[in-house]
Structure formats: structure tokens, C-alpha cells
Short mmCIF file of N, CA and C in Angstrom, two decimals:
data_model
loop_
_atom_site.label_atom_id
_atom_site.label_comp_id
_atom_site.label_asym_id
_atom_site.label_seq_id
_atom_site.Cartn_x
_atom_site.Cartn_y
_atom_site.Cartn_z
N UNK A 923 146.12 167.85 140.89
CA UNK A 923 147.36 167.21 140.53
C UNK A 923 148.37 167.25 141.69
N UNK A 924 148.35 168.32 142.46
CA UNK A 924 149.26 168.43 143.59
C UNK A 924 149.03 167.33 144.62
N UNK A 925 147.77 166.93 144.80
CA UNK A 925 147.47 165.85 145.74
C UNK A 925 148.13 164.55 145.32
N UNK A 926 148.13 164.27 144.02
CA UNK A 926 148.78 163.05 143.51
C UNK A 926 150.28 163.11 143.73
N UNK A 927 150.87 164.26 143.51
CA UNK A 927 152.31 164.42 143.71
C UNK A 927 152.64 164.24 145.18
N UNK A 928 151.86 164.88 146.06
CA UNK A 928 152.08 164.73 147.50
C UNK A 928 151.92 163.27 147.94
N UNK A 929 150.89 162.61 147.42
CA UNK A 929 150.66 161.20 147.77
C UNK A 929 151.83 160.34 147.32
N UNK A 930 152.37 160.64 146.15
CA UNK A 930 153.52 159.89 145.65
C UNK A 930 154.71 160.03 146.60
N UNK A 931 155.01 161.26 147.02
CA UNK A 931 156.14 161.48 147.92
C UNK A 931 155.89 160.86 149.30
N UNK A 932 154.66 160.87 149.76
CA UNK A 932 154.32 160.19 151.02
C UNK A 932 154.58 158.69 150.89
N UNK A 933 154.19 158.13 149.76
CA UNK A 933 154.40 156.70 149.52
C UNK A 933 155.87 156.34 149.47
N UNK A 934 156.65 157.18 148.81
CA UNK A 934 158.10 156.95 148.74
C UNK A 934 158.71 157.01 150.14
N UNK A 935 158.27 157.96 150.96
CA UNK A 935 158.77 158.07 152.33
C UNK A 935 158.44 156.80 153.12
N UNK A 936 157.21 156.31 152.98
CA UNK A 936 156.82 155.08 153.69
C UNK A 936 157.63 153.89 153.18
N UNK A 937 157.82 153.80 151.87
CA UNK A 937 158.61 152.70 151.31
C UNK A 937 160.02 152.70 151.88
N UNK A 938 160.65 153.85 151.90
CA UNK A 938 162.02 153.95 152.44
C UNK A 938 162.07 153.54 153.91
N UNK A 939 161.11 154.04 154.69
CA UNK A 939 161.08 153.73 156.12
C UNK A 939 160.92 152.22 156.34
N UNK A 940 159.99 151.60 155.61
CA UNK A 940 159.76 150.16 155.76
C UNK A 940 160.96 149.36 155.26
N UNK A 941 161.55 149.79 154.16
CA UNK A 941 162.68 149.06 153.59
C UNK A 941 163.89 149.08 154.53
N UNK A 942 164.00 150.12 155.34
CA UNK A 942 165.14 150.24 156.25
C UNK A 942 164.87 149.53 157.58
N UNK A 943 163.62 149.59 158.06
CA UNK A 943 163.38 149.20 159.45
C UNK A 943 162.51 147.95 159.65
N UNK A 944 161.81 147.48 158.66
CA UNK A 944 160.89 146.36 158.85
C UNK A 944 161.42 145.08 158.19
N UNK A 945 161.78 144.11 159.03
CA UNK A 945 162.35 142.85 158.53
C UNK A 945 161.40 142.11 157.58
N UNK A 946 160.12 142.04 157.94
CA UNK A 946 159.17 141.32 157.09
C UNK A 946 159.07 141.98 155.72
N UNK A 947 159.04 143.29 155.69
CA UNK A 947 158.97 144.01 154.42
C UNK A 947 160.23 143.76 153.60
N UNK A 948 161.38 143.77 154.26
CA UNK A 948 162.64 143.50 153.57
C UNK A 948 162.64 142.09 152.96
N UNK A 949 162.13 141.12 153.72
CA UNK A 949 162.08 139.75 153.21
C UNK A 949 161.14 139.65 152.02
N UNK A 950 160.03 140.35 152.08
CA UNK A 950 159.08 140.30 150.98
C UNK A 950 159.61 141.02 149.74
N UNK A 951 160.40 142.06 149.92
CA UNK A 951 161.05 142.70 148.78
C UNK A 951 162.05 141.74 148.13
N UNK A 952 162.77 140.98 148.96
CA UNK A 952 163.68 139.97 148.42
C UNK A 952 162.91 138.89 147.66
N UNK A 953 161.77 138.51 148.21
CA UNK A 953 160.91 137.54 147.53
C UNK A 953 160.47 138.08 146.17
N UNK A 954 160.11 139.35 146.12
CA UNK A 954 159.71 139.97 144.85
C UNK A 954 160.89 139.98 143.88
N UNK A 955 162.07 140.32 144.37
CA UNK A 955 163.26 140.34 143.52
C UNK A 955 163.55 138.95 142.93
N UNK A 956 163.29 137.91 143.71
CA UNK A 956 163.47 136.53 143.21
C UNK A 956 162.32 136.13 142.28
N UNK A 957 161.12 136.59 142.62
CA UNK A 957 159.94 136.19 141.85
C UNK A 957 159.93 136.78 140.44
N UNK A 958 160.45 137.99 140.28
CA UNK A 958 160.42 138.63 138.96
C UNK A 958 161.09 137.78 137.89
N UNK A 959 162.34 137.32 138.08
CA UNK A 959 162.91 136.46 137.03
C UNK A 959 162.40 135.02 137.09
N UNK A 960 162.21 134.49 138.31
CA UNK A 960 161.79 133.10 138.44
C UNK A 960 160.39 132.89 137.86
N UNK A 961 159.52 133.85 138.07
CA UNK A 961 158.16 133.76 137.54
C UNK A 961 158.13 133.62 136.03
N UNK A 962 159.11 134.23 135.37
CA UNK A 962 159.19 134.15 133.91
C UNK A 962 159.41 132.70 133.47
N UNK A 963 160.19 131.95 134.24
CA UNK A 963 160.47 130.55 133.88
C UNK A 963 159.38 129.60 134.36
N UNK A 964 158.69 129.97 135.42
CA UNK A 964 157.66 129.10 135.97
C UNK A 964 156.36 129.22 135.19
N UNK A 965 155.99 130.43 134.81
CA UNK A 965 154.69 130.64 134.17
C UNK A 965 154.69 130.12 132.73
N UNK A 966 153.49 129.79 132.27
CA UNK A 966 153.35 129.30 130.90
C UNK A 966 152.69 130.34 130.00
N UNK A 967 152.38 131.52 130.57
CA UNK A 967 151.76 132.59 129.77
C UNK A 967 152.02 133.93 130.46
N UNK A 968 151.76 134.99 129.72
CA UNK A 968 151.87 136.33 130.31
C UNK A 968 150.86 136.49 131.43
N UNK A 969 149.69 135.94 131.23
CA UNK A 969 148.66 136.00 132.27
C UNK A 969 149.12 135.30 133.55
N UNK A 970 149.74 134.15 133.37
CA UNK A 970 150.27 133.40 134.51
C UNK A 970 151.37 134.17 135.22
N UNK A 971 152.24 134.81 134.44
CA UNK A 971 153.31 135.62 135.02
C UNK A 971 152.73 136.76 135.83
N UNK A 972 151.74 137.43 135.27
CA UNK A 972 151.09 138.54 135.98
C UNK A 972 150.45 138.04 137.28
N UNK A 973 149.88 136.87 137.26
CA UNK A 973 149.26 136.31 138.47
C UNK A 973 150.32 135.99 139.52
N UNK A 974 151.43 135.42 139.11
CA UNK A 974 152.51 135.10 140.05
C UNK A 974 153.06 136.36 140.71
N UNK A 975 153.35 137.36 139.92
CA UNK A 975 153.90 138.61 140.46
C UNK A 975 152.83 139.35 141.26
N UNK A 976 151.60 139.33 140.77
CA UNK A 976 150.50 139.97 141.48
C UNK A 976 150.28 139.37 142.86
N UNK A 977 150.44 138.07 142.98
CA UNK A 977 150.27 137.42 144.28
C UNK A 977 151.33 137.92 145.27
N UNK A 978 152.56 138.06 144.81
CA UNK A 978 153.63 138.56 145.68
C UNK A 978 153.37 140.03 146.04
N UNK A 979 152.92 140.82 145.07
CA UNK A 979 152.59 142.22 145.35
C UNK A 979 151.43 142.33 146.34
N UNK A 980 150.47 141.42 146.24
CA UNK A 980 149.37 141.39 147.21
C UNK A 980 149.92 141.15 148.62
N UNK A 981 150.84 140.21 148.74
CA UNK A 981 151.47 139.94 150.04
C UNK A 981 152.15 141.19 150.58
N UNK A 982 152.89 141.88 149.74
CA UNK A 982 153.58 143.10 150.17
C UNK A 982 152.56 144.16 150.59
N UNK A 983 151.49 144.30 149.83
CA UNK A 983 150.46 145.29 150.17
C UNK A 983 149.84 144.97 151.53
N UNK A 984 149.53 143.73 151.78
CA UNK A 984 148.93 143.35 153.06
C UNK A 984 149.93 143.58 154.19
N UNK A 985 151.19 143.31 153.95
CA UNK A 985 152.23 143.57 154.96
C UNK A 985 152.31 145.06 155.29
N UNK A 986 152.22 145.90 154.27
CA UNK A 986 152.25 147.35 154.48
C UNK A 986 151.05 147.78 155.34
N UNK A 987 149.88 147.26 155.01
CA UNK A 987 148.69 147.60 155.81
C UNK A 987 148.82 147.09 157.24
N UNK A 988 149.35 145.89 157.41
CA UNK A 988 149.56 145.35 158.75
C UNK A 988 150.52 146.24 159.54
N UNK A 989 151.58 146.68 158.91
CA UNK A 989 152.54 147.56 159.58
C UNK A 989 151.87 148.87 159.96
N UNK A 990 151.01 149.38 159.10
CA UNK A 990 150.27 150.60 159.42
C UNK A 990 149.35 150.42 160.61
N UNK A 991 148.68 149.28 160.68
CA UNK A 991 147.82 148.97 161.83
C UNK A 991 148.65 148.93 163.11
N UNK A 992 149.78 148.24 163.05
CA UNK A 992 150.64 148.14 164.23
C UNK A 992 151.16 149.51 164.66
N UNK A 993 151.55 150.34 163.70
CA UNK A 993 152.06 151.67 164.03
C UNK A 993 150.96 152.52 164.67
N UNK A 994 149.75 152.45 164.12
CA UNK A 994 148.64 153.22 164.69
C UNK A 994 148.33 152.75 166.11
N UNK A 995 148.32 151.45 166.31
CA UNK A 995 148.05 150.91 167.65
C UNK A 995 149.14 151.32 168.64
N UNK A 996 150.40 151.25 168.21
CA UNK A 996 151.50 151.63 169.09
C UNK A 996 151.48 153.13 169.40
N UNK A 997 151.03 153.93 168.44
CA UNK A 997 150.93 155.37 168.68
C UNK A 997 149.84 155.68 169.70
N UNK A 998 148.81 154.86 169.72
CA UNK A 998 147.71 155.05 170.66
C UNK A 998 148.12 154.66 172.06
N UNK A 999 148.71 153.46 172.19
CA UNK A 999 149.14 152.99 173.50
C UNK A 999 150.05 151.78 173.34
N UNK A 1000 151.09 151.74 174.12
CA UNK A 1000 151.98 150.58 174.12
C UNK A 1000 151.66 149.62 175.25
N UNK A 1001 150.72 150.01 176.11
CA UNK A 1001 150.28 149.13 177.18
C UNK A 1001 149.36 148.05 176.62
N UNK A 1002 149.31 146.91 177.32
CA UNK A 1002 148.46 145.83 176.84
C UNK A 1002 146.99 146.26 176.86
N UNK A 1003 146.33 145.96 175.74
CA UNK A 1003 144.92 146.26 175.59
C UNK A 1003 144.34 145.16 174.70
N UNK A 1004 143.24 144.55 175.13
CA UNK A 1004 142.64 143.44 174.40
C UNK A 1004 142.25 143.86 172.99
N UNK A 1005 141.69 145.04 172.84
CA UNK A 1005 141.26 145.50 171.52
C UNK A 1005 142.45 145.76 170.59
N UNK A 1006 143.52 146.31 171.15
CA UNK A 1006 144.72 146.54 170.34
C UNK A 1006 145.34 145.20 169.95
N UNK A 1007 145.34 144.25 170.89
CA UNK A 1007 145.87 142.93 170.56
C UNK A 1007 145.07 142.30 169.42
N UNK A 1008 143.74 142.44 169.46
CA UNK A 1008 142.91 141.88 168.39
C UNK A 1008 143.21 142.55 167.05
N UNK A 1009 143.37 143.87 167.05
CA UNK A 1009 143.68 144.58 165.81
C UNK A 1009 145.00 144.09 165.22
N UNK A 1010 146.02 143.94 166.07
CA UNK A 1010 147.31 143.46 165.61
C UNK A 1010 147.24 142.01 165.14
N UNK A 1011 146.50 141.19 165.86
CA UNK A 1011 146.35 139.78 165.48
C UNK A 1011 145.61 139.65 164.15
N UNK A 1012 144.61 140.49 163.94
CA UNK A 1012 143.88 140.46 162.66
C UNK A 1012 144.79 140.86 161.50
N UNK A 1013 145.64 141.85 161.72
CA UNK A 1013 146.61 142.23 160.69
C UNK A 1013 147.56 141.09 160.39
N UNK A 1014 148.00 140.41 161.43
CA UNK A 1014 148.89 139.27 161.25
C UNK A 1014 148.19 138.14 160.50
N UNK A 1015 146.93 137.91 160.82
CA UNK A 1015 146.15 136.89 160.11
C UNK A 1015 146.01 137.24 158.64
N UNK A 1016 145.81 138.50 158.33
CA UNK A 1016 145.71 138.92 156.93
C UNK A 1016 147.01 138.61 156.18
N UNK A 1017 148.14 138.84 156.82
CA UNK A 1017 149.42 138.50 156.20
C UNK A 1017 149.52 137.00 155.99
N UNK A 1018 149.13 136.22 156.97
CA UNK A 1018 149.17 134.76 156.84
C UNK A 1018 148.30 134.28 155.68
N UNK A 1019 147.12 134.83 155.56
CA UNK A 1019 146.23 134.45 154.46
C UNK A 1019 146.87 134.78 153.13
N UNK A 1020 147.52 135.94 153.04
CA UNK A 1020 148.15 136.31 151.78
C UNK A 1020 149.36 135.41 151.48
N UNK A 1021 150.05 134.94 152.51
CA UNK A 1021 151.14 133.97 152.31
C UNK A 1021 150.58 132.67 151.74
N UNK A 1022 149.45 132.23 152.25
CA UNK A 1022 148.81 131.01 151.74
C UNK A 1022 148.41 131.20 150.27
N UNK A 1023 147.89 132.37 149.93
CA UNK A 1023 147.53 132.66 148.54
C UNK A 1023 148.77 132.59 147.64
N UNK A 1024 149.87 133.22 148.08
CA UNK A 1024 151.11 133.19 147.29
C UNK A 1024 151.58 131.75 147.10
N UNK A 1025 151.59 130.98 148.19
CA UNK A 1025 152.05 129.59 148.10
C UNK A 1025 151.15 128.79 147.16
N UNK A 1026 149.85 129.00 147.24
CA UNK A 1026 148.93 128.28 146.36
C UNK A 1026 149.10 128.63 144.90
N UNK A 1027 149.20 129.91 144.61
CA UNK A 1027 149.36 130.37 143.22
C UNK A 1027 150.67 129.85 142.64
N UNK A 1028 151.74 130.00 143.40
CA UNK A 1028 153.04 129.53 142.91
C UNK A 1028 153.09 128.00 142.83
N UNK A 1029 152.47 127.32 143.79
CA UNK A 1029 152.42 125.86 143.75
C UNK A 1029 151.70 125.35 142.52
N UNK A 1030 150.57 125.93 142.21
CA UNK A 1030 149.82 125.53 141.02
C UNK A 1030 150.63 125.80 139.76
N UNK A 1031 151.28 126.96 139.70
CA UNK A 1031 152.08 127.30 138.52
C UNK A 1031 153.24 126.32 138.34
N UNK A 1032 153.87 125.94 139.43
CA UNK A 1032 154.99 125.00 139.34
C UNK A 1032 154.50 123.63 138.89
N UNK A 1033 153.37 123.19 139.42
CA UNK A 1033 152.80 121.90 138.99
C UNK A 1033 152.46 121.95 137.50
N UNK A 1034 151.87 123.05 137.06
CA UNK A 1034 151.56 123.20 135.62
C UNK A 1034 152.82 123.12 134.78
N UNK A 1035 153.89 123.77 135.22
CA UNK A 1035 155.14 123.79 134.46
C UNK A 1035 155.75 122.39 134.42
N UNK A 1036 155.74 121.69 135.54
CA UNK A 1036 156.35 120.36 135.60
C UNK A 1036 155.57 119.34 134.79
N UNK A 1037 154.24 119.35 134.94
CA UNK A 1037 153.42 118.35 134.27
C UNK A 1037 153.07 118.72 132.84
N UNK A 1038 153.12 120.02 132.54
CA UNK A 1038 152.72 120.46 131.21
C UNK A 1038 151.22 120.51 131.02
N UNK A 1039 150.48 120.22 132.09
CA UNK A 1039 149.02 120.23 132.02
C UNK A 1039 148.47 121.44 132.76
N UNK A 1040 147.63 122.22 132.10
CA UNK A 1040 147.01 123.34 132.83
C UNK A 1040 146.03 122.80 133.87
N UNK A 1041 146.09 123.38 135.05
CA UNK A 1041 145.21 122.93 136.13
C UNK A 1041 144.00 123.82 136.19
#
């Protein structure tokens, strides 16, 4: 049980650090704050609402992992290194893919709401 408690406090520490210092994380938290009420009006079911919010949470999770990759790479070396560049670029690509997923999920939900037809 102590491991779970320690993990919780580690997570809170990371959340605070990212919320204060990482612009992308701050923007995604704002997106989540907007998505929570907006998703209620866009979705046509509880399942749809969960999918809309889950997509935004997925984006935040990928951003957190990307930030972790960047921090680990920077701790190793700040000098240019092809392998470090690839690791950082792959993290960035993962964030981009998750942005596309969010846009697709929300786009489909908005089309469903406007047309009244489930896609």
C-alpha cells in the first residue's frame, strides 16, 4: 500500500511541475477544462461523452510521456546527438498522432450532433 501512496505523491509532484513550467501541458489542461462541459453538449450518449473526454486525456498522457522522454534525453546530454534527436522527434510524433485522434473523435461527434445521424 505504501508504494501506491508514494506513486500518488510522485504523480502529484510531476503534475504540479508540468502545470507550472510546460506550455503544451498547460494548453492541454485548458483544452480538458473546455472539453468537460462542451463534450456534454456535443455527445449524444454517455459513451460518446466518455470517448470525447478520453481522447483529450489520451493527448495529455502522450504529452506527459513526451515530456518525460525530453527530460531524460536532456539529463543525458544537451549536446546534439542523432539518437537523442530521434527520440525527441518520435515523442513529438506521438503527440501529433494523438492530436489527430482528438480532432477525428471530436469532428465525428460534432457531425453526429449537427446531422442527428450516427456515423
